[in-house]
XYZ file of C-alpha atoms in Angstrom:
630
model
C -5.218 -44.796 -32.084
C -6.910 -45.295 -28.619
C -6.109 -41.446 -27.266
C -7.307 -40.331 -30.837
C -10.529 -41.925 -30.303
C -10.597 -41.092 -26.587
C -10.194 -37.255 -28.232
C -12.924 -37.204 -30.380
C -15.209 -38.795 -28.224
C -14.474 -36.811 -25.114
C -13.326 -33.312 -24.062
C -12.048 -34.946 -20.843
C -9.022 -36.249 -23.381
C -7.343 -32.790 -22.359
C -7.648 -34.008 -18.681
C -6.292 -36.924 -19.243
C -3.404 -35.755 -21.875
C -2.009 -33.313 -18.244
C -3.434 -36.230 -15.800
C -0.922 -38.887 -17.901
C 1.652 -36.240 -19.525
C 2.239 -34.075 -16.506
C 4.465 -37.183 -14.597
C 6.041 -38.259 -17.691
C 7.551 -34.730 -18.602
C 8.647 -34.554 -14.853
C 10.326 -37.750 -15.010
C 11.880 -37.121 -18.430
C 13.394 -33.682 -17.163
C 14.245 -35.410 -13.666
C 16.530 -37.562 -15.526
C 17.593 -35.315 -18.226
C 18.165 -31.942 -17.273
C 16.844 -31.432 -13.652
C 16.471 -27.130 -13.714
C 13.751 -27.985 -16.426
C 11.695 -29.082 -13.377
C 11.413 -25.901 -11.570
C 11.230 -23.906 -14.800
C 8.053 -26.218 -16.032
C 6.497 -25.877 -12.660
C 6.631 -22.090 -12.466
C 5.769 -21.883 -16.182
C 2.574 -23.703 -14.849
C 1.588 -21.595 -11.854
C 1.605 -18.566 -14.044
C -0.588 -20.391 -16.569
C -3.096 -21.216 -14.224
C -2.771 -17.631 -12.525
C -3.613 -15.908 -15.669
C -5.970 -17.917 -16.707
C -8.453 -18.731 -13.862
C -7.556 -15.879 -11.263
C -6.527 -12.838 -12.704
C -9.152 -12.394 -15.471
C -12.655 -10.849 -14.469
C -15.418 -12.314 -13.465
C -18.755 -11.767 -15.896
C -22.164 -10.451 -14.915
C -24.070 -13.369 -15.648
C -27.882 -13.959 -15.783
C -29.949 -17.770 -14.774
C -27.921 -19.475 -17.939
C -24.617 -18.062 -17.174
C -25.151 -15.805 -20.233
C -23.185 -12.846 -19.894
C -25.044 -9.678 -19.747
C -24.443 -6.892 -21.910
C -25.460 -3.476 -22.504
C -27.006 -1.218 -25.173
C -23.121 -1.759 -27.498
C -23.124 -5.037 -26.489
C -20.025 -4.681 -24.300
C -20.099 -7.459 -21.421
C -21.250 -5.951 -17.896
C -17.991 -7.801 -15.068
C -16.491 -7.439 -12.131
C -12.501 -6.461 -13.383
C -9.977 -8.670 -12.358
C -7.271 -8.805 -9.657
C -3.896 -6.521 -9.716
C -4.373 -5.664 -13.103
C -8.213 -5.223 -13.656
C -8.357 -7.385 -16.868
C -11.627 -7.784 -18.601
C -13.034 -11.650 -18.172
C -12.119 -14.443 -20.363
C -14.495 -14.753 -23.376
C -15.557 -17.948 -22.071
C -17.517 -16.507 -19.202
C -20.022 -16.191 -21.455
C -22.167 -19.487 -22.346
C -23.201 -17.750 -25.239
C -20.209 -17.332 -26.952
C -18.851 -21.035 -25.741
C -22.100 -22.920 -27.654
C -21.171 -20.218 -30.339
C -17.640 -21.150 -30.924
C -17.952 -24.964 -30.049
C -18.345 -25.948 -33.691
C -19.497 -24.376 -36.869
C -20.902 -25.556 -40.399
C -19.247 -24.811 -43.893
C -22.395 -23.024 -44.930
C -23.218 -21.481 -41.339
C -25.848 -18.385 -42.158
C -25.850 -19.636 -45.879
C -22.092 -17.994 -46.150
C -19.538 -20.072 -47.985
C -16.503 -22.015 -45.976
C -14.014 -19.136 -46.626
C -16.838 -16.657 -45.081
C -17.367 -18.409 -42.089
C -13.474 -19.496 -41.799
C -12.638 -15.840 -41.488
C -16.038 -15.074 -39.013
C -15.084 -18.349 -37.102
C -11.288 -16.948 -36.400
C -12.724 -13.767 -35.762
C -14.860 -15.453 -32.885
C -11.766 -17.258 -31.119
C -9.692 -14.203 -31.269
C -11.943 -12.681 -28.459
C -10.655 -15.436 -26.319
C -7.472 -15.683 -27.595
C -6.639 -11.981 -28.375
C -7.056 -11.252 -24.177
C -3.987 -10.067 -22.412
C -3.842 -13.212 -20.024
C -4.253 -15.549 -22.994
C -1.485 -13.884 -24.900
C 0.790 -13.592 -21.869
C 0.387 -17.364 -21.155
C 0.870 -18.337 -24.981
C 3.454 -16.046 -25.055
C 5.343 -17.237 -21.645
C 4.815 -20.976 -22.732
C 6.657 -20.861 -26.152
C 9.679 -18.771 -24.313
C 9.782 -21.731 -21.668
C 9.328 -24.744 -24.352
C 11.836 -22.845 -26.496
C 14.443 -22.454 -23.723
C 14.295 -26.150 -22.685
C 14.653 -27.107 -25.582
C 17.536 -24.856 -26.576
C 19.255 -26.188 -23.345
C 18.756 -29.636 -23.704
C 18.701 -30.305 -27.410
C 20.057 -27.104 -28.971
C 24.028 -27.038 -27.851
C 26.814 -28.643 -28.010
C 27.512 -31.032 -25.217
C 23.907 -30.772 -24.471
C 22.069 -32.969 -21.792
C 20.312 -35.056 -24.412
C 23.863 -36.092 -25.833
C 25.007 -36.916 -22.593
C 22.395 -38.798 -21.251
C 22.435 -41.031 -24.918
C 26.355 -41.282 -24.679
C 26.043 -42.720 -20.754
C 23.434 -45.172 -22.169
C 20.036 -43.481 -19.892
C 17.363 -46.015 -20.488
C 15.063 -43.546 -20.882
C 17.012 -41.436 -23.228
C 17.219 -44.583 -25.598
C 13.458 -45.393 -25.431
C 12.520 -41.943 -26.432
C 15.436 -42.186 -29.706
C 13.493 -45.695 -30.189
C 10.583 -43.291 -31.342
C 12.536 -42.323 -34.247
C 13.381 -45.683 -35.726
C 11.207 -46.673 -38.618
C 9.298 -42.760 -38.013
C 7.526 -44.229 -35.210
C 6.089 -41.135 -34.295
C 5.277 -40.168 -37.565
C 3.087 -43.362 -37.801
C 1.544 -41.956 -34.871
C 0.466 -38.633 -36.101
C -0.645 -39.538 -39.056
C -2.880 -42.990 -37.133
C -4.145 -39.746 -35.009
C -4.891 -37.043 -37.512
C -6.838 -39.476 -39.807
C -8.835 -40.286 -36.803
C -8.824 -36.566 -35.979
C -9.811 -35.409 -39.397
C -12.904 -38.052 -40.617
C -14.816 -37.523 -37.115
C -14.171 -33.631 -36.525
C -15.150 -33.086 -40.227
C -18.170 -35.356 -40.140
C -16.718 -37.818 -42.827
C -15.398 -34.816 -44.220
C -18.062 -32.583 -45.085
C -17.486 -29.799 -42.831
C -14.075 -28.943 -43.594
C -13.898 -26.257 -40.524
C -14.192 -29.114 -37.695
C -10.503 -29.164 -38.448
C -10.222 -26.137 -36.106
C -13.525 -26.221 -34.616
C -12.139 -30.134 -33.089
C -9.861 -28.360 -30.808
C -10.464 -25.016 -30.253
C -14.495 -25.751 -29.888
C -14.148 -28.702 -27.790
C -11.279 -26.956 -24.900
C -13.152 -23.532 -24.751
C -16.272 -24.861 -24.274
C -14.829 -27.358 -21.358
C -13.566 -23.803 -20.065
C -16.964 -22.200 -20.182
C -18.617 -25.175 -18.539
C -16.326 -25.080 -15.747
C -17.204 -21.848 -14.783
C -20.938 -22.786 -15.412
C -20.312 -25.198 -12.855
C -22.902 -28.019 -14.551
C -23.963 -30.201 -12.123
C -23.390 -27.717 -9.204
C -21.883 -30.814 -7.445
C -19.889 -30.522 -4.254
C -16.026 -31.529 -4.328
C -16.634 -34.741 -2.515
C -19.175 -35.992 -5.016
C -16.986 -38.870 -7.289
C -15.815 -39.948 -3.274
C -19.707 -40.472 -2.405
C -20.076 -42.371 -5.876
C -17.383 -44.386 -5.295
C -18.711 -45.343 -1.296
C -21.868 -46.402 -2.737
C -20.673 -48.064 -5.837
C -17.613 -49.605 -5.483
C -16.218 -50.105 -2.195
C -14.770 -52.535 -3.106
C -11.955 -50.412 -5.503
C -11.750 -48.161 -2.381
C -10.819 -50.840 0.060
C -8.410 -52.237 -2.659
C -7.117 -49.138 -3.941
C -6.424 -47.978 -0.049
C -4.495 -51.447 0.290
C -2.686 -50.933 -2.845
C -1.316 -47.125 -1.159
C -0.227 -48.715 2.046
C 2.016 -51.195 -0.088
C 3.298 -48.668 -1.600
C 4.179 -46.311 1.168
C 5.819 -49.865 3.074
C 7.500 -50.491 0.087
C 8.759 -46.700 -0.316
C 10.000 -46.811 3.672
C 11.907 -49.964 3.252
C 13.876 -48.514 0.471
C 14.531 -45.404 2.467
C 15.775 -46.962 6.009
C 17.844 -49.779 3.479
C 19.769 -46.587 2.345
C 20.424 -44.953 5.611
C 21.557 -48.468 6.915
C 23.478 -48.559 3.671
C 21.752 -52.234 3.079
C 22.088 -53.429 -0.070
C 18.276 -53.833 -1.213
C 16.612 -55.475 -4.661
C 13.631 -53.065 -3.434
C 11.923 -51.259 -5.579
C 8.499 -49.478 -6.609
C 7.657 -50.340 -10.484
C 7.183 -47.269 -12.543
C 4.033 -48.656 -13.690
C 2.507 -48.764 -10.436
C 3.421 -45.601 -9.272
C 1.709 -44.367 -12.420
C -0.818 -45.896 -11.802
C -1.241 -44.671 -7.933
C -0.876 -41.145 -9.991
C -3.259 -41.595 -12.001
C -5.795 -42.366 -9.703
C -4.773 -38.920 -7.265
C -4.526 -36.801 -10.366
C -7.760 -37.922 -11.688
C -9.857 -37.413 -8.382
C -7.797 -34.077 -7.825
C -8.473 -32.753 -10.952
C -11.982 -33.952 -11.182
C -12.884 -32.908 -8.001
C -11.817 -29.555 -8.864
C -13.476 -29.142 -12.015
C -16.195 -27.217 -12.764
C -18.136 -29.493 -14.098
C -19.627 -32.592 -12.320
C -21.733 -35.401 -13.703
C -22.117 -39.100 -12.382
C -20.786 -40.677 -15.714
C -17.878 -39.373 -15.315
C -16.946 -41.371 -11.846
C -15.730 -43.895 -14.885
C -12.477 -41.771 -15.200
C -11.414 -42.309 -11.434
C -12.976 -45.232 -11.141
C -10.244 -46.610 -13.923
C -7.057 -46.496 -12.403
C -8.774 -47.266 -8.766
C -9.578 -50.818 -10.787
C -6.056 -51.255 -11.676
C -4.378 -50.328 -8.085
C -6.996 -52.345 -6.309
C -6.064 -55.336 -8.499
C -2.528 -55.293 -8.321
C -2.617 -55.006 -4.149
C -5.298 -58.570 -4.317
C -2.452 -59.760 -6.614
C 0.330 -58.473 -4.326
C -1.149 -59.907 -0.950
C -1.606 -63.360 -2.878
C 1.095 -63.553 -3.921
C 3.167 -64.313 -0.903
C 0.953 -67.484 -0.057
C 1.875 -68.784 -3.360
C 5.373 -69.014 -2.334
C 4.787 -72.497 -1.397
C 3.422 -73.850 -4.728
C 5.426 -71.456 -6.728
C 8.954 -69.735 -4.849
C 9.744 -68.112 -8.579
C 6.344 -66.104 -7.753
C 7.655 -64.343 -5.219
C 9.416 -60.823 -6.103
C 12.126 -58.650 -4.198
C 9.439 -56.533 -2.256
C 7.727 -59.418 -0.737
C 10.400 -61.948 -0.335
C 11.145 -61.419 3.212
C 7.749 -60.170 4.506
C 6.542 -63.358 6.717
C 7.575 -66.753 6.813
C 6.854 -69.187 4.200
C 2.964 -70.531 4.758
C 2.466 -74.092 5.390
C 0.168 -75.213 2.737
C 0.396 -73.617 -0.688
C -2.792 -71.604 -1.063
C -4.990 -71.995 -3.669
C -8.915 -71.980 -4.113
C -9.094 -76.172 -4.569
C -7.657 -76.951 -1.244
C -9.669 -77.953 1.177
C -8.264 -75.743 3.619
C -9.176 -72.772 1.704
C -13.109 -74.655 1.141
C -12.929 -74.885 4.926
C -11.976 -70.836 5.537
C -14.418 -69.695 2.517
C -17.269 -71.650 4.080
C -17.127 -69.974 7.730
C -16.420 -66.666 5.931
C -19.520 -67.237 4.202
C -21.632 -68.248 7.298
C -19.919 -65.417 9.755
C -21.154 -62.841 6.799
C -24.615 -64.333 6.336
C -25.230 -64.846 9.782
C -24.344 -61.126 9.916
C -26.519 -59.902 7.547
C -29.339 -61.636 8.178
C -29.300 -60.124 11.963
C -28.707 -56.574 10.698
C -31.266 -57.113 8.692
C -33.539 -57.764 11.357
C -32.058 -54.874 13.764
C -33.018 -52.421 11.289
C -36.853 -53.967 11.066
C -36.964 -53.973 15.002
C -38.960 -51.017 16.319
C -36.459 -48.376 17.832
C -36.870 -48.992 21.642
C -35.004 -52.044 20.958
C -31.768 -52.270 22.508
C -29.828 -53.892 19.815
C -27.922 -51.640 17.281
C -26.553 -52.026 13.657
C -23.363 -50.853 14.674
C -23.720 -54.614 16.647
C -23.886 -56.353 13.999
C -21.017 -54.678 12.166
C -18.314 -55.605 15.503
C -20.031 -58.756 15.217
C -19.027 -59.869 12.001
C -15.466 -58.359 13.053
C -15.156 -60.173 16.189
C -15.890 -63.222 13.822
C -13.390 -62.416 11.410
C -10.584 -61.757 13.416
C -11.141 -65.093 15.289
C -11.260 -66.713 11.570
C -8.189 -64.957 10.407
C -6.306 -66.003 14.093
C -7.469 -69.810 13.824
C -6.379 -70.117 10.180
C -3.173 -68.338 10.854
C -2.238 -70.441 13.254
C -2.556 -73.543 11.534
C -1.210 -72.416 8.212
C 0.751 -68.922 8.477
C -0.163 -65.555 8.266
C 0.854 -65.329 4.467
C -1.931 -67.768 4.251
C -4.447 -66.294 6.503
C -3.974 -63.252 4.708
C -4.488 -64.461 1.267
C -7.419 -66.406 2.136
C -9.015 -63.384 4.443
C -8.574 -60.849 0.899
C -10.032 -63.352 -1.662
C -13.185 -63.796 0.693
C -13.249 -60.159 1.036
C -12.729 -59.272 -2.998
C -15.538 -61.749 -3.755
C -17.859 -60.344 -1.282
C -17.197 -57.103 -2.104
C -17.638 -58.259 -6.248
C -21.134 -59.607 -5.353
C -22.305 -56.303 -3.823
C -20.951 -54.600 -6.850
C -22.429 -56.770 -9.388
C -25.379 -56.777 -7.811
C -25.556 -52.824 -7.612
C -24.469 -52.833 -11.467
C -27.507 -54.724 -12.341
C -30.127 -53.450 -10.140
C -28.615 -49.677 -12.015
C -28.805 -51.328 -15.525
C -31.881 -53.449 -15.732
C -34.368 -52.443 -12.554
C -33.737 -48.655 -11.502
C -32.124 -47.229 -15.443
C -35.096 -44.836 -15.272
C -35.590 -44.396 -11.508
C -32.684 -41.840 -10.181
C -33.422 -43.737 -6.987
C -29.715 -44.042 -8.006
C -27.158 -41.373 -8.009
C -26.068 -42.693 -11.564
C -29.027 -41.580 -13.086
C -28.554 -38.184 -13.025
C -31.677 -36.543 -14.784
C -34.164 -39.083 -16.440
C -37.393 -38.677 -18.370
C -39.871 -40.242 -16.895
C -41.372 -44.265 -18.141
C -44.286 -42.153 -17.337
C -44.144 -40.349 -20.360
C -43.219 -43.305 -22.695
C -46.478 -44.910 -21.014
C -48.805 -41.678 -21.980
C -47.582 -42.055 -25.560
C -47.956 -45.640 -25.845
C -51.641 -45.680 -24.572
C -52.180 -42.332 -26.903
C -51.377 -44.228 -29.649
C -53.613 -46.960 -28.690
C -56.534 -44.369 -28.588
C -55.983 -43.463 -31.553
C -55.218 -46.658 -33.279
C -58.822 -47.914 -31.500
C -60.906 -45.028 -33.479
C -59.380 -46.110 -37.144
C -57.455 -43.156 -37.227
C -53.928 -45.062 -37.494
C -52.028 -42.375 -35.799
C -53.951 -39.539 -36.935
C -55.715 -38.332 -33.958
C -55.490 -34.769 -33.586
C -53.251 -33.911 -30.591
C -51.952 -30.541 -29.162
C -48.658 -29.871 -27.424
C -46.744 -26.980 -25.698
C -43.492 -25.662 -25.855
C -41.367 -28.779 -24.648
C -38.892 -29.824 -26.622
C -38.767 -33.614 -25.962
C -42.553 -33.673 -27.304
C -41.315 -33.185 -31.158
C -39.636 -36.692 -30.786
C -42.536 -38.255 -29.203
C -45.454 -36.562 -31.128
C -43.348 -37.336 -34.646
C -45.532 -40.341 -35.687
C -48.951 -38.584 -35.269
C -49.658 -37.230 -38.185
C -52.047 -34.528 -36.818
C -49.894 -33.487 -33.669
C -49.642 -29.406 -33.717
C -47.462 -27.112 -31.479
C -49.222 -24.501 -29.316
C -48.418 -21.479 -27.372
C -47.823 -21.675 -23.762
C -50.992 -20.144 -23.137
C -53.429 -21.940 -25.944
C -55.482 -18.998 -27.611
C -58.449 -20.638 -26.992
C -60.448 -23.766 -26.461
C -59.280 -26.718 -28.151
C -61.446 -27.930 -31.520
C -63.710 -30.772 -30.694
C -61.263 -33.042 -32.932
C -58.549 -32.700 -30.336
C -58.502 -35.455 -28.115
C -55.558 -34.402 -25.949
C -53.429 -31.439 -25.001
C -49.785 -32.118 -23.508
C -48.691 -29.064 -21.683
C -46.116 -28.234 -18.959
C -47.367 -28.245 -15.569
C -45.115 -24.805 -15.506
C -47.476 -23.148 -18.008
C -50.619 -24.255 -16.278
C -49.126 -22.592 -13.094
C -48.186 -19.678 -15.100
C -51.305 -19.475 -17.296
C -54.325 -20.114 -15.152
C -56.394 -19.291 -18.545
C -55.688 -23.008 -19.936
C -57.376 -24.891 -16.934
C -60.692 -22.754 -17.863
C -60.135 -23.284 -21.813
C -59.241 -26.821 -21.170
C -63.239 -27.322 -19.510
C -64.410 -30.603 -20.301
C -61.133 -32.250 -20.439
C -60.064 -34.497 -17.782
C -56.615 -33.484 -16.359
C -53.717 -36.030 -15.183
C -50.502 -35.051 -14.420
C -47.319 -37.220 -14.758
C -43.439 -36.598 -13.740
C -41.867 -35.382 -16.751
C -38.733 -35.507 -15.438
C -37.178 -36.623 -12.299
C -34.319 -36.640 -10.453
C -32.112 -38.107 -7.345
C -32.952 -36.116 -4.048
C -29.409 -34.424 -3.991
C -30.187 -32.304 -1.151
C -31.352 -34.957 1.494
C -28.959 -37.481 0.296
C -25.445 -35.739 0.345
C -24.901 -32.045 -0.102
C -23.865 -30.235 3.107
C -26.142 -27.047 3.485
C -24.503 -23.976 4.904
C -24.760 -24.373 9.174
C -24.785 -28.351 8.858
C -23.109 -28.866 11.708
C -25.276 -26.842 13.986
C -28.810 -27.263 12.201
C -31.047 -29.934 13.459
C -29.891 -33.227 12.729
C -33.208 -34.313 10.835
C -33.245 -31.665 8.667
C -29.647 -32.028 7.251
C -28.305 -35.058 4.436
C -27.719 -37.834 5.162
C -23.928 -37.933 4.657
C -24.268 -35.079 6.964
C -25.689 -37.325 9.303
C -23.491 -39.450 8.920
C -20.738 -37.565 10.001
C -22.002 -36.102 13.192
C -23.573 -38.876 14.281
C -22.423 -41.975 12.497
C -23.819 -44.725 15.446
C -26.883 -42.851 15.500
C -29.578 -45.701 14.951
C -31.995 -44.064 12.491
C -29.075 -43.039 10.686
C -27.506 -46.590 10.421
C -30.911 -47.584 9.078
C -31.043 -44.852 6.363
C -27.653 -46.081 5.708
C -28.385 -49.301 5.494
C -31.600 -49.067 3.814
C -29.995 -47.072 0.818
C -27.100 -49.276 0.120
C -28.989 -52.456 0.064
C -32.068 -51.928 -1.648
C -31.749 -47.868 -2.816
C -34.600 -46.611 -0.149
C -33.910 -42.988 0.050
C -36.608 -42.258 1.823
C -37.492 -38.742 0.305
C -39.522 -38.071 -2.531
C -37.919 -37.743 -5.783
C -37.388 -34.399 -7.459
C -39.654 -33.567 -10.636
C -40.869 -31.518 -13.499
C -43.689 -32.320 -14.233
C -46.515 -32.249 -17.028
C -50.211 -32.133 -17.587
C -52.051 -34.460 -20.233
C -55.408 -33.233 -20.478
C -58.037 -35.726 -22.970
C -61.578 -36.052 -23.662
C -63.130 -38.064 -21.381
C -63.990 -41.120 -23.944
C -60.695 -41.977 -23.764
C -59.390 -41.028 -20.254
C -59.845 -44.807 -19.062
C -57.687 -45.741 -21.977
C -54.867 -43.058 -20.856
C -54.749 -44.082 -16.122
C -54.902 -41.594 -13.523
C -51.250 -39.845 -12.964
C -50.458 -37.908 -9.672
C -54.013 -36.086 -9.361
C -56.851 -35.773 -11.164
C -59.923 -38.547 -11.935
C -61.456 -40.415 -14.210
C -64.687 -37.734 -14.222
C -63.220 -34.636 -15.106
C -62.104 -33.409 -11.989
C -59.253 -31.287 -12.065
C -55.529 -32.304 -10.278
């Protein structure tokens, strides 16, 4: 029920389905019928060959729509080796095309469009790298299965007859239909939301086929445009805390894998082990940034899908280096990897004790103390000697002298312990207070890297005071009011009764009912006609939409290394010259209280009104309350 959910919702399910499946299989044939592991990796090499690298590469114009000529054929570059035309999907066109498709589509019946729809996906399908791939994947899921199902004596018999734990869980799927309930839980789900409540029968191919070609075509659209170390910079500014955690959780796992390794060249007996679910879980989190990183497609909310098993890892290493200080209150706590680490503490640790109290308090006043004075460094003019990076040693020196003291007195297990609860709850207050500040004081300000692309509370604010000049004349909401050729203004203009579309360029002046014109600031540039038709009007332009200054913030121009260090981002900045002290501020600055100190990126528009109401309406980014033009 959750995946079908997660299916309908997202086309990052198929992600997920190889992020998840991909180790399972592996383990499964690992177990079962080890040659099945080389034949399912080259069977996935060649997939990936003939799908992105041996196809051609499309002509494309601005909107990655391919271009054509006079018979329509698509204008590429041919392929590698064997000079193969490009995928369908290179065209954006024909991926918003085939992404879904209505019952009565072009007032044709559901049969008629059934048969134009299939004629659609056979472009894609019907290419000679899509065939060989569907063609090379049945031969290699039909010859594992022939050799581990299919014949007598075959692996699957012998693995159930030896008793293979994981041979009997997947035979557990077959008692009561099990998997049967599953299907059917999934296609329910499948078929009420892909058929809109069932009333557009053809979502039932249009679910699947729509949703993964149109992924395809966005990846090579490359939305977003982001560089591969964008979900990393996310994750720095966001949650540290996961990566601190989540780096912790890898280093247990890597001690945990070398113990088991030098206890079997010793030939030690060892109760050592690595649980399955946290090695899936360490997967998860490398597939997921791997294949996200890789992708096409970039976009801030989807951070969520790393960020996910990063959560889970980071918790289980706070849990794991706990754990051992609770060996004192609670021996049973303690498991086989963690047993023998360090001797036992000498107070059991928990957050009551006054020991703890003690620790948490000096934590508390080392890290305030610390803040407070880089705080200060940062507001000190720059000839002063002191540096942030000062601060930061500071604050370590403290630390460490904490951690020693403590350690001393009441073990290292302890120390330990106490030292990673401080930290998590530090690091949890920086996070929660990020989360709100994004939520409730910067959601429409991309002074955050969240917000990706946000319309403006400008805009809301023009409306709002529109209506309230119009409402102030008796008119209700029927003041006559022109706009242009933006999209968003048919939701905002719905309510007024008298609101008209016009051309870019208006044809002429405006009647003396209209009391304002909204027009792009784009089509004033382009038009310089509507500034002379729009005499008598006073002018005030607003940010339409805005945007988080990608450029000066984190994306590494061409010759970064080289180029002046002022004019490159500041992650750039950060890497050649990370103790820099106007780069610590800028650091410093952004983290705590989102300064970016650039100018935001925007689109933005004109409102031009008659100047009885102009007080009612502010002064935007230019312009006067007496006519005068921005």
């Amino acid at each position: 029920l959750a995946y079908a959910l997660m299916y309908v919702n997202q086309e990052t399910s198929y992600l997920f389905l190889l992020i998840m499946g991909a180790p399972l299989i592996l383990l499964f044939l690992w177990r079962i019928y080890r040659p099945g592991v080389a034949v399912l990796g080259a069977l996935a090499v060649l997939v990936a060959a003939l799908i992105f690298v041996l196809p051609g590469e499309a002509t494309v114009d601005g909107g990655h729509n391919a271009t054509r000529d006079e018979t329509g054929a698509m204008q590429y570059t041919p392929g590698p080796i064997f000079g193969w035309a490009p995928l369908a999907t290179d065209d954006n066109a024909y991926a918003l095309r085939i992404r879904n498709r209505a019952d009565n589509d072009s007032g044709r019946g559901l049969l008629a469009n059934l048969g134009v729809y299939m004629q659609d996906l056979w472009e894609f399908v019907g290419h000679p790298a899509v065939l060989l791939a569907l063609g090379l994947t049945l031969a290699a899921l039909g010859g594992l299965w022939l050799m581990i199902w299919g014949r007598t004596g075959s692996p699957w018999r012998l693995a159930r007859e030896r008793g293979d734990p994981l041979a009997a869980v997947l035979s557990s799927l077959g008692d009561g239909r099990r998997w049967l309930v599953a299907l059917a839980i999934f296609g329910a789900v499948y078929a009420t939301f892909f058929t809109a409540f069932f009333t557009n029968q053809i979502g039932l191919i249009t679910g699947t086929s729509g949703s993964l070609l149109y992924w395809l075509a966005q990846h090579n659209v490359q939305r977003g445009g982001q560089p591969w170390y964008y979900y990393l910079v996310q994750l720095v500014i966001y949650e540290p805390l996961l990566l601190l955690g989540g780096g912790m959780g890898f280093v247990f796992i890597a001690w945990d894998l070398i113990r088991i390794q030098y206890a079997k060249l010793t030939m030690q007996k060892s109760m050592l082990h690595v649980a399955f679910g946290i090695g899936l879980i360490a997967w998860w989190f490398v597939g997921a940034f791997a294949i996200y990183a890789w992708a096409g497609e970039k976009m801030p909310w989807l951070t969520t899908h790393i960020a996910l098993p990063l959560t889970l890892l980071a918790a289980w290493a706070l849990q794991r280096t706990v754990q051992p200080a609770r060996a004192a209150l609670a021996p049973e706590l303690l498991d086989d990897n963690v047993s023998s680490f360090v001797a036992a503490p000498h107070a059991p640790f928990t957050l009551l004790h006054s020991s703890f109290i003690v620790f948490a308090a000096l934590f508390t006043l080392s890290f305030s103390l610390c803040f407070v004075w880089m705080t200060a460094i940062i507001g000190f003019d720059a000839s002063v000697m002191l540096r942030p990076w000062m601060a930061a040693t500071l604050l370590a020196l403290l630390l460490t002298l904490l951690f020693v003291s403590f350690g001393l007195r009441w073990g290292a297990r302890w120390a330990i312990a106490a030292l990673a609860v401080c930290v998590a709850f530090s690091g949890a207050l920086y996070t929660a207070r990020g989360a709100y500040r994004l939520a409730y004081q910067n959601g429409d300000t991309p002074r955050e890297m969240l917000v990706y692309t946000q319309t403006s509370p400008d805009v809301m604010r023009v409306i709002r005071r529109l209506e309230e000049a119009s409402r102030r004349r008796g008119d209700g909401l029927a003041m006559p009011v022109l706009y242009d050729n933006e999209t968003v203004w048919l939701w905002y203009m719905r309510d007024f009764s008298k609101a008209e579309r016009t051309p870019e360029l208006l044809v002429g002046p405006p009647a003396d009912a209209v009391m304002a014109v909204l027009l792009l600031d784009e089509n004033m540039a382009q038009y310089p006609q509507n500034r002379q038709l729009l005499d008598g009007f006073v002018l005030q332009r607003y940010p339409l939409r805005w945007w988080f200054p990608e450029d000066q913030i984190y994306r590494l121009s061409p010759g970064w290394q080289s180029a002046p260090l002022e004019s490159v981002s500041l992650v750039g900045q950060v890497l050649r010259a990370p103790f820099d002290r106007t780069v610590e501020a800028k650091v410093w600055n952004y983290l705590m209280f989102r300064e970016t100190g650039y100018a935001l990126g925007s689109s933005d528009f004109i409102v031009a009104v008659r100047p009885e109401i102009a007080s009612q309406i502010g002064v935007g980014l230019g312009g006067s309350l007496n006519g005068e033009a921005p």
